[in-house]
mmCIF file of C-alpha atoms in Angstrom:
data_model
loop_
_atom_site.group_PDB
_atom_site.id
_atom_site.type_symbol
_atom_site.label_atom_id
_atom_site.label_comp_id
_atom_site.label_asym_id
_atom_site.label_seq_id
_atom_site.Cartn_x
_atom_site.Cartn_y
_atom_site.Cartn_z
ATOM 1 C CA GLY J 1 9.303 13.912 22.457
ATOM 2 C CA ALA J 2 6.455 15.791 21.908
ATOM 3 C CA VAL J 3 3.271 15.221 24.043
ATOM 4 C CA VAL J 4 -0.534 15.231 22.515
ATOM 5 C CA SER J 5 -3.428 14.949 24.877
ATOM 6 C CA GLN J 6 -6.963 14.377 23.908
ATOM 7 C CA HIS J 7 -9.552 15.052 25.712
ATOM 8 C CA PRO J 8 -11.995 13.209 26.525
ATOM 9 C CA SER J 9 -10.159 9.366 26.871
ATOM 10 C CA ARG J 10 -14.097 8.138 26.631
ATOM 11 C CA VAL J 11 -17.522 9.726 26.275
ATOM 12 C CA ILE J 12 -20.977 7.547 25.516
ATOM 13 C CA CYS J 13 -24.035 9.959 24.147
ATOM 14 C CA LYS J 14 -27.029 9.879 23.245
ATOM 15 C CA SER J 15 -28.297 9.581 19.885
ATOM 16 C CA GLY J 16 -29.007 13.522 18.134
ATOM 17 C CA THR J 17 -26.323 15.142 20.986
ATOM 18 C CA SER J 18 -23.372 16.939 19.752
ATOM 19 C CA VAL J 19 -20.107 15.889 21.601
ATOM 20 C CA LYS J 20 -16.351 18.018 21.482
ATOM 21 C CA ILE J 21 -13.399 16.471 21.490
ATOM 22 C CA GLU J 22 -10.370 18.117 22.649
ATOM 23 C CA CYS J 23 -6.972 17.823 21.041
ATOM 24 C CA ARG J 24 -4.237 19.494 22.899
ATOM 25 C CA SER J 25 -0.229 20.092 21.918
ATOM 26 C CA LEU J 26 1.604 20.149 25.279
ATOM 27 C CA ASP J 27 5.122 21.465 25.008
ATOM 28 C CA PHE J 28 5.253 22.453 21.427
ATOM 29 C CA GLN J 29 3.234 24.648 18.929
ATOM 30 C CA ALA J 30 1.215 23.148 16.008
ATOM 31 C CA THR J 31 -0.043 25.890 13.021
ATOM 32 C CA THR J 32 -1.792 22.130 11.680
ATOM 33 C CA MET J 33 -3.146 19.292 12.969
ATOM 34 C CA PHE J 34 -4.975 16.216 11.918
ATOM 35 C CA TRP J 35 -7.948 14.587 12.829
ATOM 36 C CA TYR J 36 -8.095 10.754 12.276
ATOM 37 C CA ARG J 37 -11.213 7.729 12.758
ATOM 38 C CA GLN J 38 -10.886 4.538 12.896
ATOM 39 C CA PHE J 39 -13.544 1.837 12.877
ATOM 40 C CA PRO J 40 -12.675 -1.339 14.767
ATOM 41 C CA LYS J 41 -9.912 -3.722 13.178
ATOM 42 C CA GLN J 42 -9.840 -1.267 10.068
ATOM 43 C CA SER J 43 -7.266 1.730 9.299
ATOM 44 C CA LEU J 44 -6.759 4.820 10.281
ATOM 45 C CA MET J 45 -8.656 7.561 8.047
ATOM 46 C CA LEU J 46 -7.986 10.962 8.167
ATOM 47 C CA MET J 47 -10.816 13.282 8.322
ATOM 48 C CA ALA J 48 -9.714 16.170 7.886
ATOM 49 C CA THR J 49 -7.099 18.557 7.910
ATOM 50 C CA SER J 50 -7.039 21.399 10.789
ATOM 51 C CA ASN J 51 -5.421 24.721 10.158
ATOM 52 C CA GLU J 52 -4.566 27.408 13.156
ATOM 53 C CA GLY J 53 -6.491 30.810 12.075
ATOM 54 C CA SER J 54 -8.255 29.166 8.805
ATOM 55 C CA LYS J 55 -10.776 26.634 7.475
ATOM 56 C CA ALA J 56 -10.093 23.342 8.011
ATOM 57 C CA THR J 57 -9.486 21.369 5.051
ATOM 58 C CA TYR J 58 -11.964 18.012 4.752
ATOM 59 C CA GLU J 59 -11.287 14.854 3.142
ATOM 60 C CA GLN J 60 -13.771 13.393 0.655
ATOM 61 C CA GLY J 61 -17.010 11.888 1.730
ATOM 62 C CA VAL J 62 -16.591 13.733 4.859
ATOM 63 C CA GLU J 63 -19.542 15.831 5.869
ATOM 64 C CA LYS J 64 -18.417 19.134 6.801
ATOM 65 C CA ASP J 65 -21.405 19.976 8.487
ATOM 66 C CA LYS J 66 -21.439 17.000 10.733
ATOM 67 C CA PHE J 67 -17.722 17.255 11.710
ATOM 68 C CA LEU J 68 -16.761 21.066 12.835
ATOM 69 C CA ILE J 69 -13.967 21.681 13.647
ATOM 70 C CA ASN J 70 -12.193 24.435 15.170
ATOM 71 C CA HIS J 71 -8.438 25.438 15.365
ATOM 72 C CA ALA J 72 -8.498 28.490 17.271
ATOM 73 C CA SER J 73 -4.964 28.337 19.136
ATOM 74 C CA LEU J 74 -1.498 26.884 18.037
ATOM 75 C CA THR J 75 -2.216 24.309 20.398
ATOM 76 C CA LEU J 76 -5.352 23.457 20.654
ATOM 77 C CA SER J 77 -8.068 21.812 17.807
ATOM 78 C CA THR J 78 -11.771 20.553 18.628
ATOM 79 C CA LEU J 79 -14.014 18.335 16.923
ATOM 80 C CA THR J 80 -17.800 18.150 17.463
ATOM 81 C CA VAL J 81 -20.183 16.085 16.726
ATOM 82 C CA THR J 82 -22.919 17.279 15.665
ATOM 83 C CA SER J 83 -26.193 15.694 16.414
ATOM 84 C CA ALA J 84 -24.158 12.057 16.373
ATOM 85 C CA HIS J 85 -25.973 8.466 15.729
ATOM 86 C CA PRO J 86 -24.984 5.283 16.511
ATOM 87 C CA GLU J 87 -22.933 5.255 13.199
ATOM 88 C CA ASP J 88 -20.996 7.785 14.045
ATOM 89 C CA SER J 89 -19.456 5.948 17.203
ATOM 90 C CA SER J 90 -15.201 5.395 16.369
ATOM 91 C CA PHE J 91 -12.415 6.267 18.119
ATOM 92 C CA TYR J 92 -10.979 9.331 17.289
ATOM 93 C CA ILE J 93 -7.478 10.034 16.920
ATOM 94 C CA CYS J 94 -5.222 13.341 16.266
ATOM 95 C CA SER J 95 -2.463 14.511 15.655
ATOM 96 C CA ALA J 96 0.306 17.496 14.510
ATOM 97 C CA PRO J 97 3.885 18.338 13.770
ATOM 98 C CA PRO J 98 5.819 20.268 16.163
ATOM 99 C CA GLY J 99 5.503 23.500 14.559
ATOM 100 C CA ASP J 100 8.669 25.139 15.479
ATOM 101 C CA ARG J 101 9.713 21.972 13.349
ATOM 102 C CA PRO J 102 7.520 21.767 10.441
ATOM 103 C CA HIS J 103 10.007 19.817 8.293
ATOM 104 C CA THR J 104 9.986 17.279 11.299
ATOM 105 C CA ASP J 105 9.530 13.430 9.746
ATOM 106 C CA THR J 106 6.632 12.349 12.209
ATOM 107 C CA GLN J 107 3.518 13.384 13.990
ATOM 108 C CA TYR J 108 3.001 13.261 17.134
ATOM 109 C CA PHE J 109 -0.542 10.875 17.953
ATOM 110 C CA GLY J 110 -3.090 11.746 20.567
ATOM 111 C CA PRO J 111 -4.233 8.985 22.822
ATOM 112 C CA GLY J 112 -7.665 8.863 20.958
ATOM 113 C CA THR J 113 -11.124 9.364 21.521
ATOM 114 C CA ARG J 114 -13.272 6.789 22.287
ATOM 115 C CA LEU J 115 -17.037 7.687 20.595
ATOM 116 C CA THR J 116 -19.984 5.515 21.723
ATOM 117 C CA VAL J 117 -23.870 6.857 20.165
ATOM 118 C CA LEU J 118 -26.822 4.915 21.759
ATOM 119 C CA ASP P 1 -9.989 2.526 -2.466
ATOM 120 C CA GLN P 2 -6.897 1.420 -0.659
ATOM 121 C CA GLN P 3 -3.992 2.710 -1.741
ATOM 122 C CA VAL P 4 -2.307 1.147 1.609
ATOM 123 C CA LYS P 5 -2.360 -2.361 2.088
ATOM 124 C CA GLN P 6 -0.928 -4.802 4.314
ATOM 125 C CA ASN P 7 -2.166 -8.052 3.567
ATOM 126 C CA SER P 8 -1.646 -9.656 6.818
ATOM 127 C CA PRO P 9 -4.530 -9.100 9.370
ATOM 128 C CA SER P 10 -2.161 -11.284 12.072
ATOM 129 C CA LEU P 11 1.218 -12.669 12.645
ATOM 130 C CA SER P 12 2.622 -14.964 15.484
ATOM 131 C CA VAL P 13 6.691 -15.423 15.999
ATOM 132 C CA GLN P 14 8.481 -16.787 18.891
ATOM 133 C CA GLU P 15 10.787 -15.224 21.304
ATOM 134 C CA GLY P 16 13.908 -14.049 19.728
ATOM 135 C CA ARG P 17 12.694 -15.157 15.909
ATOM 136 C CA ILE P 18 12.799 -12.238 13.122
ATOM 137 C CA SER P 19 8.749 -10.930 12.548
ATOM 138 C CA ILE P 20 8.914 -9.208 8.756
ATOM 139 C CA LEU P 21 5.489 -7.332 8.442
ATOM 140 C CA ASN P 22 4.585 -6.457 4.673
ATOM 141 C CA CYS P 23 2.934 -2.960 3.058
ATOM 142 C CA ASP P 24 1.946 -2.366 -0.931
ATOM 143 C CA TYR P 25 0.891 1.203 -2.058
ATOM 144 C CA THR P 26 -0.640 1.683 -5.349
ATOM 145 C CA ASN P 27 -0.261 5.501 -5.697
ATOM 146 C CA SER P 28 3.573 5.955 -6.993
ATOM 147 C CA MET P 29 3.066 9.649 -6.047
ATOM 148 C CA PHE P 30 4.315 8.145 -2.127
ATOM 149 C CA ASP P 31 7.345 9.017 -1.186
ATOM 150 C CA TYR P 32 8.100 8.681 2.191
ATOM 151 C CA PHE P 33 7.190 5.943 4.480
ATOM 152 C CA LEU P 34 6.349 5.338 8.055
ATOM 153 C CA TRP P 35 5.577 2.360 10.079
ATOM 154 C CA TYR P 36 3.982 2.841 13.438
ATOM 155 C CA LYS P 37 2.992 0.648 16.605
ATOM 156 C CA LYS P 38 -0.382 1.094 18.538
ATOM 157 C CA TYR P 39 -2.014 -0.408 21.692
ATOM 158 C CA PRO P 40 -5.242 -0.983 21.852
ATOM 159 C CA ALA P 41 -6.887 2.410 22.947
ATOM 160 C CA GLU P 42 -4.104 4.459 22.880
ATOM 161 C CA GLY P 43 -2.564 6.668 19.735
ATOM 162 C CA PRO P 44 0.311 5.548 17.189
ATOM 163 C CA THR P 45 3.801 5.731 18.518
ATOM 164 C CA PHE P 46 6.469 5.806 15.330
ATOM 165 C CA LEU P 47 8.445 3.254 14.567
ATOM 166 C CA ILE P 48 10.694 4.352 11.722
ATOM 167 C CA SER P 49 10.845 6.056 8.232
ATOM 168 C CA ILE P 50 12.289 5.374 4.676
ATOM 169 C CA SER P 51 12.212 7.781 1.883
ATOM 170 C CA SER P 52 11.900 6.525 -1.650
ATOM 171 C CA ILE P 53 15.111 7.227 -2.736
ATOM 172 C CA LYS P 54 16.546 4.409 -0.074
ATOM 173 C CA ASP P 55 15.919 0.667 -0.402
ATOM 174 C CA LYS P 56 16.858 0.512 3.515
ATOM 175 C CA ASN P 57 16.738 1.715 6.742
ATOM 176 C CA GLU P 58 17.896 0.604 10.177
ATOM 177 C CA ASP P 59 17.338 1.694 14.046
ATOM 178 C CA GLY P 60 18.909 -0.570 16.284
ATOM 179 C CA ARG P 61 16.121 -4.143 15.880
ATOM 180 C CA PHE P 62 13.868 -2.189 13.443
ATOM 181 C CA THR P 63 15.030 -2.578 9.779
ATOM 182 C CA VAL P 64 12.802 -1.036 7.034
ATOM 183 C CA PHE P 65 13.441 -2.081 3.177
ATOM 184 C CA LEU P 66 11.957 -0.228 0.413
ATOM 185 C CA ASN P 67 10.836 -1.861 -2.925
ATOM 186 C CA LYS P 68 10.207 1.393 -5.059
ATOM 187 C CA SER P 69 9.837 -0.909 -8.314
ATOM 188 C CA ALA P 70 7.502 -3.116 -6.361
ATOM 189 C CA LYS P 71 5.899 -0.573 -4.094
ATOM 190 C CA HIS P 72 6.727 -2.426 -1.274
ATOM 191 C CA LEU P 73 7.431 -2.148 2.029
ATOM 192 C CA SER P 74 8.836 -3.877 4.720
ATOM 193 C CA LEU P 75 9.661 -4.053 8.287
ATOM 194 C CA HIS P 76 12.109 -6.600 10.219
ATOM 195 C CA ILE P 77 12.259 -6.477 13.867
ATOM 196 C CA VAL P 78 14.851 -9.024 15.255
ATOM 197 C CA PRO P 79 14.971 -10.282 18.232
ATOM 198 C CA SER P 80 11.221 -10.117 18.596
ATOM 199 C CA GLN P 81 10.419 -9.750 21.745
ATOM 200 C CA PRO P 82 7.222 -9.783 24.393
ATOM 201 C CA GLY P 83 6.557 -5.959 24.341
ATOM 202 C CA ASP P 84 6.719 -6.226 20.466
ATOM 203 C CA SER P 85 3.066 -7.528 20.514
ATOM 204 C CA ALA P 86 0.566 -4.680 19.061
ATOM 205 C CA VAL P 87 -0.688 -3.662 16.150
ATOM 206 C CA TYR P 88 1.546 -2.493 13.316
ATOM 207 C CA PHE P 89 0.190 0.335 10.787
ATOM 208 C CA CYS P 90 2.856 1.290 7.750
ATOM 209 C CA ALA P 91 2.008 4.509 5.840
ATOM 210 C CA ALA P 92 2.793 6.635 2.973
ATOM 211 C CA SER P 93 2.977 10.551 2.200
ATOM 212 C CA ARG P 94 3.995 12.334 -1.046
ATOM 213 C CA TYR P 95 6.451 13.957 0.856
ATOM 214 C CA LYS P 96 8.649 13.753 3.920
ATOM 215 C CA TRP P 97 7.391 17.016 6.167
ATOM 216 C CA GLY P 98 5.632 16.041 9.245
ATOM 217 C CA ASN P 99 2.726 18.378 8.552
ATOM 218 C CA GLU P 100 1.881 15.985 4.806
ATOM 219 C CA LYS P 101 -1.140 14.364 5.598
ATOM 220 C CA LEU P 102 -0.746 10.334 6.219
ATOM 221 C CA THR P 103 -2.383 7.391 4.279
ATOM 222 C CA PHE P 104 -2.656 3.910 6.478
ATOM 223 C CA GLY P 105 -2.759 0.480 5.948
ATOM 224 C CA THR P 106 -5.049 -1.944 7.438
ATOM 225 C CA GLY P 107 -2.420 -3.305 10.386
ATOM 226 C CA THR P 108 -1.159 -6.162 11.282
ATOM 227 C CA ARG P 109 -1.411 -7.846 14.655
ATOM 228 C CA LEU P 110 1.736 -9.147 15.435
ATOM 229 C CA THR P 111 1.860 -11.414 18.779
ATOM 230 C CA ILE P 112 5.545 -12.497 20.543
ATOM 231 C CA ILE P 113 4.934 -16.017 21.946
ATOM 232 C CA PRO P 114 7.988 -15.929 24.705
#
């Protein structure tokens, strides 16, 4: 099956710093990638839809200036948490449907990145 | 506004018996439903899906039932195995396309007792 990787798997940073999380599709091209956030014991909440070659689409309530998304190639999307604060501590997960099969009925999820802001 | 709800945060089932996980939704625009299994610190893994034109879909030990009039779906696992212990999320989308965004439920932690 299709594989999606994320890097890093875990990051701890100081308040006020910026953190970049990478999401890669390893064996397929993805014109669309999704970024989710999961707080402890809560649901996965969609943050934004990343589109290759164009601007990301953000969900209501998500600050686009704080969560910068770049989808520069068909295999890589990055999420940068700018000026991170402790309330940004969460589990961030990306997903992608295989671009060569855009009408496939599932998305493939990355393993997630645990962000802890001190 | 939680459009997809899983009212049971946890469920314990004896090995070999049937596990039934429930999910309710409020948005009538949802047309496609999926179940995912998730282990801690990992991404969700797709299990099974169902389109709104069907009321049942079966794949091995997993069966999903959809009651569209009640806006309710359930996942049946039979027989339950220890490896099934995980958190299960139901998800919904407007269309049956992988590039359509998903709305997730709150999850149910399933524990299979040996």
